[in-house]
Amino acid sequence: MPGGVNSPVRAFKNIGGNPIFFEKASGAYLYDADGNEYIDYIGSWGPMIMGHSHPKIVDAIKRQAELGTSYGAPTGIESDVASLIKKCVPSIEKIRMVNSGTEATMSSIRLARGYTNRDKIIKFDGCYHGHVDSLLIKAGSGVLTFGLPDSPGIPKDLAKHTLSCAFNNKEEFLKVFESVKDDLAAVIVEPIAGNMGFVPGDIDFLKLLREVTTANGSILIFDEVMSGFRVSLGGAQEVFGIVPDLTALGKVIGGGLPVGAFGGKQEIMDQLAPLGPIYQAGTLSGNPLAMAAGSALLNLIINENPYKGLESKAASLLSEMQNIMDSAGIPFSSSQIGGMFGFFFSETLPKNIDDVSKTDDDIFIKFLNACIGNGIYFAPSKYEAGFISTKHTDLEIEKTLTIIKKIINKGI
Ligand SMILES: *Cc1c(COP(=O)(O)O)cnc(C)c1O
């Protein structure tokens, strides 16, 4: 396997480390193949919002496995998941399940292009929308971590249809918009970005995207693969009160199994085959095992609505971290929404990818290595977000802070 991994960020190459191989997980904890225990602040990049190996989800998977793992045909459980999602995210009038977040954004883009009969896409620097050809232009996440903003292998003829501009910058967006508006199919954005570190969109910026796309007949796609069911039941669109045309989902909705979904206005979704001419398909789409896990997790979070609790837990972790860093004279800033958070080694919170790149790399790498060496599993890149689960109790937060205090007191 190239780099020893099946997804680049797992390699830890950028912090001078090696990939960690895990064997099991439970609640807030991960256990590696050498027997080390970690408090997990990645949560499989989002899905483990109720902790690892939740008994209800494990049971649901077991029960479904005995009934069959795939039929290549419709099942009632797909409709259950679709209804649960629709209930929480009202902008989704119709939905289609896929197998990953990448498929969800890829299919949303095709649908937007087919529906509008236009080619151009605007995205934002540092937002990551999966490894889709049209969207790997100035992308975030591993692409930033390894300094590969524009991957080789994407035809120039395709790349020229994607324009990328600065996140949270209204003036720059309007300038780019003016230059392509006649052929603009869609604007795609992470309304709460989690792939350039954790950088929420400004509400005014997001409102402008909504107004301008509506007036221009272009599709506004919210990529909520990460923020969906992570920041609140209704996602970032509920937090900001902005209604997109299409939404891409993934991560949480699969309960830890491979799932994605995209949905939105019925009029647009009805252009998909077999109702309309725009083609999209998948052998394992709506796979019953994945739907069983997703349905179990969605039911748990709908019952519990854990977002306020998650946010206040993250806030107390981060404000204590701030105190520790302040007394050591280390520049630090942080923020959180629901079960997502971020921290940066900088005095002020970054607003876009340029700000994030300027935050201190040297302290980040030393701090991260020390944390991981001491059983605190934070994301190994400043271009990734943090995630907290309902299984992170005061005990885990206290343990985390004790270790961080020790690391910082030793000198970094
Ligand atoms: C993770 C992610 C994707 C890609 O999802 P995969 O399941 O890894 O293909 C797309 N968009 C956002 C915002 C993501 O965080």
mmCIF file of N, CA, C and O in Angstrom, residues 79-119:
data_model
loop_
_atom_site.group_PDB
_atom_site.id
_atom_site.type_symbol
_atom_site.label_atom_id
_atom_site.label_comp_id
_atom_site.label_asym_id
_atom_site.label_seq_id
_atom_site.Cartn_x
_atom_site.Cartn_y
_atom_site.Cartn_z
ATOM 1 N N SER A 79 -35.661 3.403 3.142
ATOM 2 C CA SER A 79 -36.711 4.414 3.309
ATOM 3 C C SER A 79 -36.704 4.961 4.725
ATOM 4 O O SER A 79 -36.945 6.154 4.945
ATOM 5 N N ASP A 80 -36.418 4.084 5.706
ATOM 6 C CA ASP A 80 -36.340 4.560 7.097
ATOM 7 C C ASP A 80 -35.262 5.622 7.227
ATOM 8 O O ASP A 80 -35.482 6.684 7.818
ATOM 9 N N VAL A 81 -34.066 5.326 6.691
ATOM 10 C CA VAL A 81 -32.963 6.290 6.806
ATOM 11 C C VAL A 81 -33.312 7.576 6.060
ATOM 12 O O VAL A 81 -33.102 8.681 6.567
ATOM 13 N N ALA A 82 -33.877 7.429 4.862
ATOM 14 C CA ALA A 82 -34.261 8.614 4.081
ATOM 15 C C ALA A 82 -35.244 9.477 4.878
ATOM 16 O O ALA A 82 -35.095 10.696 4.942
ATOM 17 N N SER A 83 -36.226 8.841 5.533
ATOM 18 C CA SER A 83 -37.209 9.621 6.310
ATOM 19 C C SER A 83 -36.569 10.322 7.495
ATOM 20 O O SER A 83 -36.908 11.469 7.797
ATOM 21 N N LEU A 84 -35.655 9.609 8.167
ATOM 22 C CA LEU A 84 -34.987 10.223 9.326
ATOM 23 C C LEU A 84 -34.200 11.456 8.878
ATOM 24 O O LEU A 84 -34.233 12.507 9.529
ATOM 25 N N ILE A 85 -33.488 11.331 7.761
ATOM 26 C CA ILE A 85 -32.675 12.455 7.275
ATOM 27 C C ILE A 85 -33.589 13.612 6.874
ATOM 28 O O ILE A 85 -33.360 14.769 7.237
ATOM 29 N N LYS A 86 -34.646 13.284 6.148
ATOM 30 C CA LYS A 86 -35.570 14.305 5.652
ATOM 31 C C LYS A 86 -36.235 15.076 6.806
ATOM 32 O O LYS A 86 -36.436 16.277 6.732
ATOM 33 N N LYS A 87 -36.543 14.332 7.862
ATOM 34 C CA LYS A 87 -37.183 14.953 9.028
ATOM 35 C C LYS A 87 -36.248 15.996 9.660
ATOM 36 O O LYS A 87 -36.683 17.046 10.104
ATOM 37 N N CYS A 88 -34.962 15.686 9.686
ATOM 38 C CA CYS A 88 -33.997 16.583 10.334
ATOM 39 C C CYS A 88 -33.509 17.686 9.400
ATOM 40 O O CYS A 88 -33.135 18.760 9.858
ATOM 41 N N VAL A 89 -33.443 17.393 8.119
ATOM 42 C CA VAL A 89 -32.889 18.353 7.144
ATOM 43 C C VAL A 89 -33.968 18.637 6.097
ATOM 44 O O VAL A 89 -34.003 18.024 5.037
ATOM 45 N N PRO A 90 -34.879 19.579 6.402
ATOM 46 C CA PRO A 90 -36.061 19.779 5.547
ATOM 47 C C PRO A 90 -35.744 20.223 4.118
ATOM 48 O O PRO A 90 -36.587 20.061 3.235
ATOM 49 N N SER A 91 -34.559 20.787 3.860
ATOM 50 C CA SER A 91 -34.232 21.175 2.478
ATOM 51 C C SER A 91 -34.110 19.947 1.581
ATOM 52 O O SER A 91 -34.157 20.054 0.358
ATOM 53 N N ILE A 92 -33.931 18.781 2.196
ATOM 54 C CA ILE A 92 -33.837 17.548 1.419
ATOM 55 C C ILE A 92 -35.235 16.987 1.195
ATOM 56 O O ILE A 92 -35.797 16.321 2.054
ATOM 57 N N GLU A 93 -35.797 17.297 0.012
ATOM 58 C CA GLU A 93 -37.133 16.780 -0.324
ATOM 59 C C GLU A 93 -37.032 15.373 -0.904
ATOM 60 O O GLU A 93 -37.918 14.543 -0.723
ATOM 61 N N LYS A 94 -35.960 15.146 -1.652
ATOM 62 C CA LYS A 94 -35.679 13.805 -2.168
ATOM 63 C C LYS A 94 -34.202 13.523 -1.972
ATOM 64 O O LYS A 94 -33.381 14.446 -1.973
ATOM 65 N N ILE A 95 -33.880 12.257 -1.833
ATOM 66 C CA ILE A 95 -32.497 11.898 -1.495
ATOM 67 C C ILE A 95 -32.083 10.654 -2.276
ATOM 68 O O ILE A 95 -32.929 9.825 -2.640
ATOM 69 N N ARG A 96 -30.796 10.544 -2.563
ATOM 70 C CA ARG A 96 -30.280 9.277 -3.077
ATOM 71 C C ARG A 96 -29.051 8.876 -2.276
ATOM 72 O O ARG A 96 -28.168 9.688 -2.019
ATOM 73 N N MET A 97 -29.014 7.597 -1.886
ATOM 74 C CA MET A 97 -27.885 7.071 -1.117
ATOM 75 C C MET A 97 -26.754 6.660 -2.054
ATOM 76 O O MET A 97 -27.005 6.108 -3.135
ATOM 77 N N VAL A 98 -25.537 6.892 -1.615
ATOM 78 C CA VAL A 98 -24.342 6.435 -2.330
ATOM 79 C C VAL A 98 -23.401 5.813 -1.294
ATOM 80 O O VAL A 98 -23.821 5.563 -0.153
ATOM 81 N N ASN A 99 -22.157 5.555 -1.670
ATOM 82 C CA ASN A 99 -21.272 4.811 -0.760
ATOM 83 C C ASN A 99 -20.159 5.624 -0.109
ATOM 84 O O ASN A 99 -19.407 5.085 0.700
ATOM 85 N N SER A 100 -20.025 6.889 -0.493
ATOM 86 C CA SER A 100 -18.999 7.726 0.144
ATOM 87 C C SER A 100 -19.356 9.189 -0.061
ATOM 88 O O SER A 100 -20.213 9.522 -0.907
ATOM 89 N N GLY A 101 -18.684 10.035 0.692
ATOM 90 C CA GLY A 101 -18.873 11.477 0.541
ATOM 91 C C GLY A 101 -18.435 11.939 -0.840
ATOM 92 O O GLY A 101 -19.052 12.841 -1.438
ATOM 93 N N THR A 102 -17.368 11.352 -1.344
ATOM 94 C CA THR A 102 -16.881 11.701 -2.680
ATOM 95 C C THR A 102 -17.964 11.464 -3.732
ATOM 96 O O THR A 102 -18.199 12.302 -4.596
ATOM 97 N N GLU A 103 -18.620 10.319 -3.641
ATOM 98 C CA GLU A 103 -19.700 10.039 -4.593
ATOM 99 C C GLU A 103 -20.830 11.054 -4.446
ATOM 100 O O GLU A 103 -21.470 11.429 -5.437
ATOM 101 N N ALA A 104 -21.087 11.472 -3.221
ATOM 102 C CA ALA A 104 -22.187 12.412 -2.981
ATOM 103 C C ALA A 104 -21.909 13.756 -3.640
ATOM 104 O O ALA A 104 -22.776 14.328 -4.311
ATOM 105 N N THR A 105 -20.678 14.278 -3.481
ATOM 106 C CA THR A 105 -20.376 15.583 -4.098
ATOM 107 C C THR A 105 -20.251 15.433 -5.611
ATOM 108 O O THR A 105 -20.719 16.282 -6.358
ATOM 109 N N MET A 106 -19.630 14.356 -6.057
ATOM 110 C CA MET A 106 -19.469 14.110 -7.494
ATOM 111 C C MET A 106 -20.833 14.084 -8.189
ATOM 112 O O MET A 106 -21.033 14.710 -9.227
ATOM 113 N N SER A 107 -21.770 13.363 -7.571
ATOM 114 C CA SER A 107 -23.092 13.234 -8.181
ATOM 115 C C SER A 107 -23.863 14.553 -8.090
ATOM 116 O O SER A 107 -24.621 14.886 -9.011
ATOM 117 N N SER A 108 -23.650 15.318 -7.009
ATOM 118 C CA SER A 108 -24.319 16.621 -6.889
ATOM 119 C C SER A 108 -23.861 17.552 -8.006
ATOM 120 O O SER A 108 -24.661 18.303 -8.583
ATOM 121 N N ILE A 109 -22.566 17.525 -8.284
ATOM 122 C CA ILE A 109 -22.017 18.375 -9.337
ATOM 123 C C ILE A 109 -22.593 17.972 -10.703
ATOM 124 O O ILE A 109 -22.998 18.814 -11.496
ATOM 125 N N ARG A 110 -22.636 16.682 -10.960
ATOM 126 C CA ARG A 110 -23.195 16.235 -12.253
ATOM 127 C C ARG A 110 -24.649 16.668 -12.380
ATOM 128 O O ARG A 110 -25.092 17.155 -13.412
ATOM 129 N N LEU A 111 -25.391 16.493 -11.283
ATOM 130 C CA LEU A 111 -26.802 16.860 -11.294
ATOM 131 C C LEU A 111 -26.966 18.363 -11.534
ATOM 132 O O LEU A 111 -27.802 18.790 -12.341
ATOM 133 N N ALA A 112 -26.150 19.159 -10.863
ATOM 134 C CA ALA A 112 -26.243 20.615 -11.028
ATOM 135 C C ALA A 112 -25.910 21.009 -12.470
ATOM 136 O O ALA A 112 -26.576 21.862 -13.068
ATOM 137 N N ARG A 113 -24.887 20.367 -13.048
ATOM 138 C CA ARG A 113 -24.520 20.683 -14.436
ATOM 139 C C ARG A 113 -25.609 20.242 -15.404
ATOM 140 O O ARG A 113 -25.964 20.970 -16.330
ATOM 141 N N GLY A 114 -26.145 19.058 -15.159
ATOM 142 C CA GLY A 114 -27.189 18.550 -16.053
ATOM 143 C C GLY A 114 -28.455 19.387 -15.948
ATOM 144 O O GLY A 114 -29.108 19.683 -16.954
ATOM 145 N N TYR A 115 -28.806 19.776 -14.750
ATOM 146 C CA TYR A 115 -30.042 20.519 -14.512
ATOM 147 C C TYR A 115 -29.979 21.927 -15.111
ATOM 148 O O TYR A 115 -30.938 22.420 -15.675
ATOM 149 N N THR A 116 -28.798 22.571 -14.942
ATOM 150 C CA THR A 116 -28.677 23.963 -15.412
ATOM 151 C C THR A 116 -28.207 24.032 -16.861
ATOM 152 O O THR A 116 -28.261 25.101 -17.465
ATOM 153 N N ASN A 117 -27.676 22.910 -17.360
ATOM 154 C CA ASN A 117 -27.074 22.909 -18.689
ATOM 155 C C ASN A 117 -25.924 23.914 -18.779
ATOM 156 O O ASN A 117 -25.740 24.603 -19.774
ATOM 157 N N ARG A 118 -25.167 24.016 -17.685
ATOM 158 C CA ARG A 118 -23.989 24.885 -17.626
ATOM 159 C C ARG A 118 -22.819 24.055 -17.102
ATOM 160 O O ARG A 118 -23.037 22.988 -16.509
ATOM 161 N N ASP A 119 -21.589 24.559 -17.249
ATOM 162 C CA ASP A 119 -20.402 23.764 -16.911
ATOM 163 C C ASP A 119 -19.602 24.242 -15.693
ATOM 164 O O ASP A 119 -18.917 23.459 -15.051
#
